[in-house]
PDB file of C-alpha atoms in Angstrom:
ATOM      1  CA  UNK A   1       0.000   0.000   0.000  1.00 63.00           C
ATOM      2  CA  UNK A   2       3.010   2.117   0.857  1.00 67.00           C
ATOM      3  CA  UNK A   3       3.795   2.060  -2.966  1.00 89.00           C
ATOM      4  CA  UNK A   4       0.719   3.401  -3.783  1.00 90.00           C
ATOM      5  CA  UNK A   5       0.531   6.404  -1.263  1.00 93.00           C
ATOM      6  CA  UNK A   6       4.273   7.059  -3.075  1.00 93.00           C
ATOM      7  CA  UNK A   7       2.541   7.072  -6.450  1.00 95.00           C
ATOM      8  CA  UNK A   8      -0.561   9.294  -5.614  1.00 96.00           C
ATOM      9  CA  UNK A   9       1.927  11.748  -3.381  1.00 96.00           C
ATOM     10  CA  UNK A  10       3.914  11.682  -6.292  1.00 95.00           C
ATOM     11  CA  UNK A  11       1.332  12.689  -8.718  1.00 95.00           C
ATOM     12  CA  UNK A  12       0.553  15.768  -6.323  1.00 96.00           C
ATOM     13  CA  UNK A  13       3.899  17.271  -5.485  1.00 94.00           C
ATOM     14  CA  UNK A  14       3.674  18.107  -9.556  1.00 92.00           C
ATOM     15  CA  UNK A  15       0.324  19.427  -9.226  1.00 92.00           C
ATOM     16  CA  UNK A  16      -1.750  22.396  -8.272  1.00 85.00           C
ATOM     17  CA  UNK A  17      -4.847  21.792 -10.437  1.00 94.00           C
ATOM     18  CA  UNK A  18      -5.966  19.052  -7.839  1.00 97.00           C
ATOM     19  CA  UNK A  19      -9.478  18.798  -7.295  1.00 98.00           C
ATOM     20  CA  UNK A  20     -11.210  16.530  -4.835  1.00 98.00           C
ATOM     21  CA  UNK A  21     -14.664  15.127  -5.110  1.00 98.00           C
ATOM     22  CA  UNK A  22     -15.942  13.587  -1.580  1.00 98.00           C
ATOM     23  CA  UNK A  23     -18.892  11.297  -0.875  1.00 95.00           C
ATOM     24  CA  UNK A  24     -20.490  10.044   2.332  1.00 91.00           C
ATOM     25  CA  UNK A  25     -17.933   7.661   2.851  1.00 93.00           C
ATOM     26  CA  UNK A  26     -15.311  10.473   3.898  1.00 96.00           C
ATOM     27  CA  UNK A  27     -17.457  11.550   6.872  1.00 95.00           C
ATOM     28  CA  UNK A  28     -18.454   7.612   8.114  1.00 93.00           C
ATOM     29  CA  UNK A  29     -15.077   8.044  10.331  1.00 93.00           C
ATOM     30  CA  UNK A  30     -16.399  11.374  11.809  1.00 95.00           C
ATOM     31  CA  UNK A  31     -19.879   8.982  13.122  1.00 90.00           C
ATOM     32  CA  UNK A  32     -22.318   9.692  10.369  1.00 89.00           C
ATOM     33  CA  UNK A  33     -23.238   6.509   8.728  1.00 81.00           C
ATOM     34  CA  UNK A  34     -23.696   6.215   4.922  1.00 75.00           C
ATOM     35  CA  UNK A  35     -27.535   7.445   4.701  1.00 65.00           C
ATOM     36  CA  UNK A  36     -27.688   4.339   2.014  1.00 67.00           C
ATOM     37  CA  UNK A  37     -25.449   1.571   4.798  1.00 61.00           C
ATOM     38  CA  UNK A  38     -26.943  -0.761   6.945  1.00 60.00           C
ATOM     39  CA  UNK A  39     -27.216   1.453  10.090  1.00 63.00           C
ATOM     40  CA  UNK A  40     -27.913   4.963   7.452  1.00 61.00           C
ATOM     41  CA  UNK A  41     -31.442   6.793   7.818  1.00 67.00           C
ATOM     42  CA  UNK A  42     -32.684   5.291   4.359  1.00 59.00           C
ATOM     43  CA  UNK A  43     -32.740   1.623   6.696  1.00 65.00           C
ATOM     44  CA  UNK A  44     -35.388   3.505   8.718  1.00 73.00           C
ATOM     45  CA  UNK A  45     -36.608   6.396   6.729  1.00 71.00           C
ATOM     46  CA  UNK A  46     -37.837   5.622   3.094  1.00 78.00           C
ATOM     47  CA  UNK A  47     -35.771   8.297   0.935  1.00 77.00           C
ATOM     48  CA  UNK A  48     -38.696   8.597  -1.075  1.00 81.00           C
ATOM     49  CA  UNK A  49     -41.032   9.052   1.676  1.00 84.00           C
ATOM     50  CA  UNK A  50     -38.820  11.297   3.904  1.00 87.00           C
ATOM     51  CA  UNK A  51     -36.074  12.877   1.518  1.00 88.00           C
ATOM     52  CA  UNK A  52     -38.509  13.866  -2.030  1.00 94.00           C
ATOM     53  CA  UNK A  53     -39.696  17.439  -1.525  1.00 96.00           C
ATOM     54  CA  UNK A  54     -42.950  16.849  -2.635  1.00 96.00           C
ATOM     55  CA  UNK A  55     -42.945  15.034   0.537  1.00 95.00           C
ATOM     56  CA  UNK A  56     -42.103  17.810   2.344  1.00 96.00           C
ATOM     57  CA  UNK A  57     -44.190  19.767   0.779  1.00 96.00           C
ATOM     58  CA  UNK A  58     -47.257  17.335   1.668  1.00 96.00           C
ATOM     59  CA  UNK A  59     -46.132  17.153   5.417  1.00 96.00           C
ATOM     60  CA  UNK A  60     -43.285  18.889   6.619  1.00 96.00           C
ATOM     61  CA  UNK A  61     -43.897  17.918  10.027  1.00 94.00           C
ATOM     62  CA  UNK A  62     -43.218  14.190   9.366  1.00 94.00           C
ATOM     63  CA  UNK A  63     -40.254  14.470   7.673  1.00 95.00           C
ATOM     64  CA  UNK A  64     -38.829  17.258   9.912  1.00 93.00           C
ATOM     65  CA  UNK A  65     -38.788  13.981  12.215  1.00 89.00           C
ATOM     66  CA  UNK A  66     -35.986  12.473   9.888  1.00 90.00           C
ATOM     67  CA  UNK A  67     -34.517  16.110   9.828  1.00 92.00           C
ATOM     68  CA  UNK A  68     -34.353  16.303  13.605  1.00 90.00           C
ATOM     69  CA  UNK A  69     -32.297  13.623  13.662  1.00 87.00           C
ATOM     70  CA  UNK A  70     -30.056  14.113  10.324  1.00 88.00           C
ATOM     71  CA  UNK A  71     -29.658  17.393  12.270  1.00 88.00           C
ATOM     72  CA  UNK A  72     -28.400  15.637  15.651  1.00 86.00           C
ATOM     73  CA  UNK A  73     -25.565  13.442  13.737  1.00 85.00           C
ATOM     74  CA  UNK A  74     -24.454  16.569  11.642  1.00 87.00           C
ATOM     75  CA  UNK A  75     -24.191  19.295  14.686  1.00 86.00           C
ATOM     76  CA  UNK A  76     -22.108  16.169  17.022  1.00 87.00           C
ATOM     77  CA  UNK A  77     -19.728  15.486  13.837  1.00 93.00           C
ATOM     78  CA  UNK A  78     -16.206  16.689  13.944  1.00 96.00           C
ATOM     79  CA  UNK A  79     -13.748  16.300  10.979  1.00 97.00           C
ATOM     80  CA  UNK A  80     -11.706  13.317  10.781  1.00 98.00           C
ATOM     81  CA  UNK A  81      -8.240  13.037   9.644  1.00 98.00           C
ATOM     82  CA  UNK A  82      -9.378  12.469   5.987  1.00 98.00           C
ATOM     83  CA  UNK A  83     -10.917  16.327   6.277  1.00 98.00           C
ATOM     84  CA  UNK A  84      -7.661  17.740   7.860  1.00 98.00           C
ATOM     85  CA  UNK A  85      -5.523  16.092   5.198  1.00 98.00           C
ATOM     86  CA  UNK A  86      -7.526  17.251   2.265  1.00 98.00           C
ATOM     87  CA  UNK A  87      -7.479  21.049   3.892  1.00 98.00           C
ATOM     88  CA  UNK A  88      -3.457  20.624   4.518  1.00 97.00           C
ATOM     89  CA  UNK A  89      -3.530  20.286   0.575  1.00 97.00           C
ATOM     90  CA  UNK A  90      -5.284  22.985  -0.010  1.00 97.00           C
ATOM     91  CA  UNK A  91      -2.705  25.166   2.327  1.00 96.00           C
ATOM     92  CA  UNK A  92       0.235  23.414   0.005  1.00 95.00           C
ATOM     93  CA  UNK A  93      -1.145  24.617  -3.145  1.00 95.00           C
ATOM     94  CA  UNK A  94      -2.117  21.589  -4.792  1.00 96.00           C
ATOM     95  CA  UNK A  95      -5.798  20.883  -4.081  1.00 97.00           C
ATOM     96  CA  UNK A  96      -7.742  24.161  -5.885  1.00 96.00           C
ATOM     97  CA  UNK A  97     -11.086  22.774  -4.562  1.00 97.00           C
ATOM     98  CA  UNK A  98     -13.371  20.469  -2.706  1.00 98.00           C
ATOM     99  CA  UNK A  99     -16.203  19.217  -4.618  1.00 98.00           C
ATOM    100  CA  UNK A 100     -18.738  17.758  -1.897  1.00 97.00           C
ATOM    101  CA  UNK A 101     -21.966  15.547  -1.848  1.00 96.00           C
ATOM    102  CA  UNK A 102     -22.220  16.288   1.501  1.00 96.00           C
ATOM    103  CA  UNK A 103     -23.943  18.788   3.715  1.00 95.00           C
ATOM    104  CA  UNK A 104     -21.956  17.927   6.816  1.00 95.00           C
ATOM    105  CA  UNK A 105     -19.604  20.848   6.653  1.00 96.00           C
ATOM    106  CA  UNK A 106     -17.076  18.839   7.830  1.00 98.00           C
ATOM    107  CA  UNK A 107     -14.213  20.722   5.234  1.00 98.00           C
ATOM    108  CA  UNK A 108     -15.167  24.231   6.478  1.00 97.00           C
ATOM    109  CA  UNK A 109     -14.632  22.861   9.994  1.00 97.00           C
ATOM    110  CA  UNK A 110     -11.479  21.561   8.584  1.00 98.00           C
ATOM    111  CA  UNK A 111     -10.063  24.496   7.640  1.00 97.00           C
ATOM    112  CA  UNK A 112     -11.288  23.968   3.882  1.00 98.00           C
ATOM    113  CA  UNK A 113     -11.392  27.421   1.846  1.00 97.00           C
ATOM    114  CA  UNK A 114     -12.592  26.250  -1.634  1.00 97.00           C
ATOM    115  CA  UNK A 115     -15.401  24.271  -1.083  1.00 98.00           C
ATOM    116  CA  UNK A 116     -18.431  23.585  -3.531  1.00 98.00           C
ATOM    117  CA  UNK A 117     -21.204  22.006  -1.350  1.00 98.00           C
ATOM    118  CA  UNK A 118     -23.108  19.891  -4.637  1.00 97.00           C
ATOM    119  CA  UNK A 119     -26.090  19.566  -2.705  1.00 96.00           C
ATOM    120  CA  UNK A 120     -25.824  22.313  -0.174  1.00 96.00           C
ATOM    121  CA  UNK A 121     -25.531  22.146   3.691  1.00 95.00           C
ATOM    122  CA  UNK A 122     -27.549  22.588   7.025  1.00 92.00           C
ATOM    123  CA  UNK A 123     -26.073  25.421   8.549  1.00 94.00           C
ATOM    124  CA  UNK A 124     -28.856  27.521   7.175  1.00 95.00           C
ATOM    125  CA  UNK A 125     -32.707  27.478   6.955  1.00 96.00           C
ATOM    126  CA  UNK A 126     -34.854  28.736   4.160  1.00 96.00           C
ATOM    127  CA  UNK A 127     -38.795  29.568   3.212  1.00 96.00           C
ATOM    128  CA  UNK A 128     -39.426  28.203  -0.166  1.00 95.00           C
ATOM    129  CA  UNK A 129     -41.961  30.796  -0.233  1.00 95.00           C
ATOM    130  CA  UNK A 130     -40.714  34.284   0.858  1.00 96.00           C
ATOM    131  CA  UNK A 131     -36.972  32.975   0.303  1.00 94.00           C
ATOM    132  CA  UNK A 132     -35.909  34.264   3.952  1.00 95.00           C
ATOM    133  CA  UNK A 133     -32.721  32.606   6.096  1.00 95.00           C
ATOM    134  CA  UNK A 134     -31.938  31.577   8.999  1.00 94.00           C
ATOM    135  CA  UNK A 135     -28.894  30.216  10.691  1.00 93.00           C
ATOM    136  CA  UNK A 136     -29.586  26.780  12.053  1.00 87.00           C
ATOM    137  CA  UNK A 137     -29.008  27.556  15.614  1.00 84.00           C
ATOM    138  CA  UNK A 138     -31.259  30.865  15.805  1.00 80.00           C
ATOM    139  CA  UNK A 139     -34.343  28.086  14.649  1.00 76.00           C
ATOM    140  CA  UNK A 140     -35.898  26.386  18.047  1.00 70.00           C
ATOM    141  CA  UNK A 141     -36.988  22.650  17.697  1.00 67.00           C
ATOM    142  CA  UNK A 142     -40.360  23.367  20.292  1.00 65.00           C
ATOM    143  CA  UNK A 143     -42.263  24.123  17.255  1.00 79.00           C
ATOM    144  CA  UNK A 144     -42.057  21.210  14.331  1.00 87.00           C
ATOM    145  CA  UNK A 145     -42.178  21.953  11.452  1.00 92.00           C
ATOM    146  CA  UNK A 146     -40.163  25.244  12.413  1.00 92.00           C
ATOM    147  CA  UNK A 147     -42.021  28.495  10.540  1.00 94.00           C
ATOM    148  CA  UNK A 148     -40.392  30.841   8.865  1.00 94.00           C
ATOM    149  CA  UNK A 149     -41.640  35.039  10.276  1.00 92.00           C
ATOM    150  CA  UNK A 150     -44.256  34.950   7.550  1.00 95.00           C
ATOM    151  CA  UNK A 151     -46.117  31.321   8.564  1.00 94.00           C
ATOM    152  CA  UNK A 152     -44.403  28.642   6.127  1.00 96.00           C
ATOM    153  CA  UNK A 153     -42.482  25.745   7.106  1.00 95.00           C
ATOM    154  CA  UNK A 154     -38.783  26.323   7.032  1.00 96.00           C
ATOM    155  CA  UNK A 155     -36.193  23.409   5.339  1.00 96.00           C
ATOM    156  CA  UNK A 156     -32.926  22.888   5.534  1.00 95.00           C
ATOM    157  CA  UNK A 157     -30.850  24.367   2.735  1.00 95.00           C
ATOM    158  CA  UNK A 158     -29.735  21.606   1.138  1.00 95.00           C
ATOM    159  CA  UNK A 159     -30.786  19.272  -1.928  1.00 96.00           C
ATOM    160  CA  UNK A 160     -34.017  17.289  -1.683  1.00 95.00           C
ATOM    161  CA  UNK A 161     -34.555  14.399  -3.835  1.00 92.00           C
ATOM    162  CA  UNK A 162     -36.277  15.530  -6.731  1.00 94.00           C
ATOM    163  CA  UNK A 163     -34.934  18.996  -6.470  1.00 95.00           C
ATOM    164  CA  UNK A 164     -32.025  20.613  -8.888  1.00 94.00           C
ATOM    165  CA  UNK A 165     -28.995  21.334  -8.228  1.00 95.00           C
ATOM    166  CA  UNK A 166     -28.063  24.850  -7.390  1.00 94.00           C
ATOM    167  CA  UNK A 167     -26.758  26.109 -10.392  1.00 95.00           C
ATOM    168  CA  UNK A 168     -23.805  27.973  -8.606  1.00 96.00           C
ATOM    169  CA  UNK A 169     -22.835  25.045  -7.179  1.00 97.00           C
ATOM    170  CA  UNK A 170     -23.010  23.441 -10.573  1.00 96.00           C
ATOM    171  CA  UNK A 171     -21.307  25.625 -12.587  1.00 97.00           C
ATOM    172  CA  UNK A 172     -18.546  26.062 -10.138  1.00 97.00           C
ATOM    173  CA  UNK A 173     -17.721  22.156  -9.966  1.00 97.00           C
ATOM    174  CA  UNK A 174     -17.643  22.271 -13.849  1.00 97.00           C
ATOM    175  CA  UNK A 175     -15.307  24.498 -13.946  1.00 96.00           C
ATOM    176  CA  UNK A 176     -12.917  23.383 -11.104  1.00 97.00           C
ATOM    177  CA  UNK A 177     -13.015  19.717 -12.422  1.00 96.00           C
ATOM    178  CA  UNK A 178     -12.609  20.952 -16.053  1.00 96.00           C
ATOM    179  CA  UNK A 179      -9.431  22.457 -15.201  1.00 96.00           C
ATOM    180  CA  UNK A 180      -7.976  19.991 -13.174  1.00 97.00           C
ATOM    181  CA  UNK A 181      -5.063  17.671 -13.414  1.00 96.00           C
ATOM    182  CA  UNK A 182      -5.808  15.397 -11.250  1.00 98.00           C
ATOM    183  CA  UNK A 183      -8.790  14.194  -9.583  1.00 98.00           C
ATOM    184  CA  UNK A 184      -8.636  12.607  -6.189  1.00 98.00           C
ATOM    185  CA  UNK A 185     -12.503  10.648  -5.681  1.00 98.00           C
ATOM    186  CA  UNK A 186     -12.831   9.942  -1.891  1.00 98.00           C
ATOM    187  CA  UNK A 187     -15.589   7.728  -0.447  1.00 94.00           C
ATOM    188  CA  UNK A 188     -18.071   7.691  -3.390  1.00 92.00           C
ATOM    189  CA  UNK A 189     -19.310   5.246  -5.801  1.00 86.00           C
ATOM    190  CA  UNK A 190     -20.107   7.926  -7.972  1.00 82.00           C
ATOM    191  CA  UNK A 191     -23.033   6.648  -8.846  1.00 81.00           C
ATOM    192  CA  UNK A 192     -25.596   9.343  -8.625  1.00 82.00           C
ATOM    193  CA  UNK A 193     -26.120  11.928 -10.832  1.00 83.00           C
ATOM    194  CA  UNK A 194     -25.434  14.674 -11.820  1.00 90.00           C
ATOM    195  CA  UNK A 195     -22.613  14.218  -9.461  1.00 91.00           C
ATOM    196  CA  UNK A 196     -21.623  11.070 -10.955  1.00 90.00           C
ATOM    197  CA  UNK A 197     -20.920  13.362 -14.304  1.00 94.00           C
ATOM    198  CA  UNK A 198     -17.995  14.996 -12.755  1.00 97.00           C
ATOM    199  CA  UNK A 199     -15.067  11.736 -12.887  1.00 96.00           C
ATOM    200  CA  UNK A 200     -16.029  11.592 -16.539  1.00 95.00           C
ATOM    201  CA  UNK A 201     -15.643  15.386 -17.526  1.00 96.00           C
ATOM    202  CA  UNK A 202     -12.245  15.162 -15.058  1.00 96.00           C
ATOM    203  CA  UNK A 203     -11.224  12.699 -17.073  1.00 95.00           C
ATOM    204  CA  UNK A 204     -12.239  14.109 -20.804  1.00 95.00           C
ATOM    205  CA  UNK A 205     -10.164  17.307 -19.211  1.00 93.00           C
ATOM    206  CA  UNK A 206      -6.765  14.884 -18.895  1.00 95.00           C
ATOM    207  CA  UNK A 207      -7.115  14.467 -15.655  1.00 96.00           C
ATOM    208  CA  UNK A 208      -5.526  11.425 -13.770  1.00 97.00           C
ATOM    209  CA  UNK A 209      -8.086   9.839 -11.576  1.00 97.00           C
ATOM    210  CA  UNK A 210      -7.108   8.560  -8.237  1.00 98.00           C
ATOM    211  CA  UNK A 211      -9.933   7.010  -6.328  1.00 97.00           C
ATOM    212  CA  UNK A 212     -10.176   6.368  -2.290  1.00 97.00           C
ATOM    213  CA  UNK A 213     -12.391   4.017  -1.589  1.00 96.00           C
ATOM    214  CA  UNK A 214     -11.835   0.710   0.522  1.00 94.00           C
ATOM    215  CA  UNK A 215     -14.349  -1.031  -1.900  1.00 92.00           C
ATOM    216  CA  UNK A 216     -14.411  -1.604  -4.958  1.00 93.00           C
ATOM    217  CA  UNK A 217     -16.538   0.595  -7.452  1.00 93.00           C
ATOM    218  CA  UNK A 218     -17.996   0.601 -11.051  1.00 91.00           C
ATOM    219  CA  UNK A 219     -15.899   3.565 -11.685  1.00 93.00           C
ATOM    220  CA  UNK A 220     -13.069   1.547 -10.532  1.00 94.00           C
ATOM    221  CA  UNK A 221     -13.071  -0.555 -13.738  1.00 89.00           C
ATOM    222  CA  UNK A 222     -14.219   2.203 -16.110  1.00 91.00           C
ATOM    223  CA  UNK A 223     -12.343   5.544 -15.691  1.00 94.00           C
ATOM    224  CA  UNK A 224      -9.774   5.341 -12.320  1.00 96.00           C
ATOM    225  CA  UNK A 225      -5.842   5.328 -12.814  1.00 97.00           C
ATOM    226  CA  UNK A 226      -5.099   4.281  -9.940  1.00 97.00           C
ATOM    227  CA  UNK A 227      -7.046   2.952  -6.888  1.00 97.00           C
ATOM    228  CA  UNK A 228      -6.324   3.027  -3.319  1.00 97.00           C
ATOM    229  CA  UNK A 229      -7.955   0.304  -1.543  1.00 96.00           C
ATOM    230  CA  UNK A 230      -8.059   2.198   1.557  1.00 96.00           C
ATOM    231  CA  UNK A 231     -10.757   4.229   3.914  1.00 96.00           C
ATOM    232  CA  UNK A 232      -9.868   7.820   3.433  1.00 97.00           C
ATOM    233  CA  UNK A 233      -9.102   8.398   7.181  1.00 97.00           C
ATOM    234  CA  UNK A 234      -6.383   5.708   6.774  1.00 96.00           C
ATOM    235  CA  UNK A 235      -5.062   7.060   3.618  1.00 97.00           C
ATOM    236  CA  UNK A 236      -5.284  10.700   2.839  1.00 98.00           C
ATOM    237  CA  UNK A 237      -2.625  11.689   5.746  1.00 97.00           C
ATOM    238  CA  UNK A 238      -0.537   8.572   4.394  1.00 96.00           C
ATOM    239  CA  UNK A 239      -0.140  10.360   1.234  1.00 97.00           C
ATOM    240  CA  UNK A 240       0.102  13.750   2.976  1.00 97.00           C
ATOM    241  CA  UNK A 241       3.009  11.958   5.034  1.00 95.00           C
ATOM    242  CA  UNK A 242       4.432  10.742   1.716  1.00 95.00           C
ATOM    243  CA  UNK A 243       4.919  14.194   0.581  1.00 93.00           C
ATOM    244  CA  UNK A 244       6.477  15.441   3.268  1.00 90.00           C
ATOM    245  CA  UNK A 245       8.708  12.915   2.768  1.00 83.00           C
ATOM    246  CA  UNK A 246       9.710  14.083  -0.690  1.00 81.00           C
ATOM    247  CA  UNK A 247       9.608  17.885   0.141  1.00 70.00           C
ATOM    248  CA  UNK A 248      12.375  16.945   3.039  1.00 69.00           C
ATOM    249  CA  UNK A 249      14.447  14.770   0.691  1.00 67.00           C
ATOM    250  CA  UNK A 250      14.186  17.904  -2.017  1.00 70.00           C
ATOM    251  CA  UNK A 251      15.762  19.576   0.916  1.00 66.00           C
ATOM    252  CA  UNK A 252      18.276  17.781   2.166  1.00 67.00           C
ATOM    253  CA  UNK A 253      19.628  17.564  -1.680  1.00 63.00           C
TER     254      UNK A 253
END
């Protein structure tokens, strides 16, 4: 495995076009499950009951239930050493941005700069209807659903299941990945679009794909270079290690 952290370390000290893309699988070593895993909300909560909007737009009170406690596993989640390592390569130079699928915030607690939250976050609130915010801790949990000043249910400001993506968001992960050189894919199967887009444009772009993943994924056979076998907690300060290695061995010669 050593060989491999070498290679991908490597591949980074001659970068600084790097661009990560993160999944769920980053953040299971910070205590949130995998919402799809055995022990994830979509084993209790049917994602098409509790995460579509027009659910939530039928009753918001029964699936601010599932929010309540999305929201309890989010606010008790600190960043792991996977989200310290990716933020010590954005201080380097080499990583120019953080594509997530999460809404954890875990980067940003990090010390992540350049982060594109895909499918938004949950440190705000918003009315669909009069478009107000409100940061997450200034909304009380008495009242459920919580109202917004002018009587409509608030929601989280993230991505519900049958909603777009915000086009910000979108058009700034086009751009980072388009102009990337290499690609580092960390706990995601990639699987889900539009998200799962993003390895493919990477890779029309020239980038060279490097995916984290202690499983083995469909994108694993199709478009990655090179695969660590590895959770990212384990691996990302490996390879941070590895280049410290080389920048001290520059030194010393």
């Amino acid at each position: 495995m050593m060989d491999r952290y070498l290679q991908v370390a490597d591949r980074l000290s001659k970068s600084s076009r790097a661009v990560a893309l993160t999944g769920a699988g980053i953040s299971v070593e910070s205590g949130i499950p995998d919402f799809r895993s055995a022990d994830g909300l979509w084993s209790r909560f049917d994602p098409m009951e509790f995460g579509h909007i027009e659910s939530f737009r039928t009753n918001p009170a029964k699936v601010w239930k599932m929010l309540m406690e999305m929201d309890r596993l989010l606010q008790n989640a600190c960043p792991n050493a996977a989200h310290l390592a990716l933020a010590d390569l954005e201080r380097r130079g080499i990583l120019r941005a953080i594509v997530t699928q999460n809404v954890d915030s875990l980067h940003q607690k990090a010390g992540s700069r350049n982060v594109v939250e895909f499918h938004g976050h949950g440190r705000t609130l918003r009315c669909d209807c009069c478009l107000r915010r409100f940061p997450r801790e200034a909304i009380s949990e008495v009242m459920v659903p919580p109202l917004c000043t002018c009587g409509e249910p608030l929601r989280p400001d993230f991505v519900f299941f049958g909603e777009e993506i915000p086009p910000q968001a979108h058009q700034e992960a086009i751009t980072a990945v388009h102009a990337c050189d290499v690609m580092l894919v960390v706990g995601t199967s990639a699987t889900v679009a539009p998200a799962s887009h993003l390895p493919f444009a990477a890779k029309e772009a020239g980038a060279f794909l490097v995916e984290i993943n202690p499983t083995t994924t469909d994108l694993t056979h199709r478009l990655t270079d090179l695969h660590v076998k590895e959770t990212a907690g384990r691996a990302l300060p490996a390879i941070v290690k590895a280049l410290e290695g080389m920048d001290l061995k520059r030194k010393l010669n």
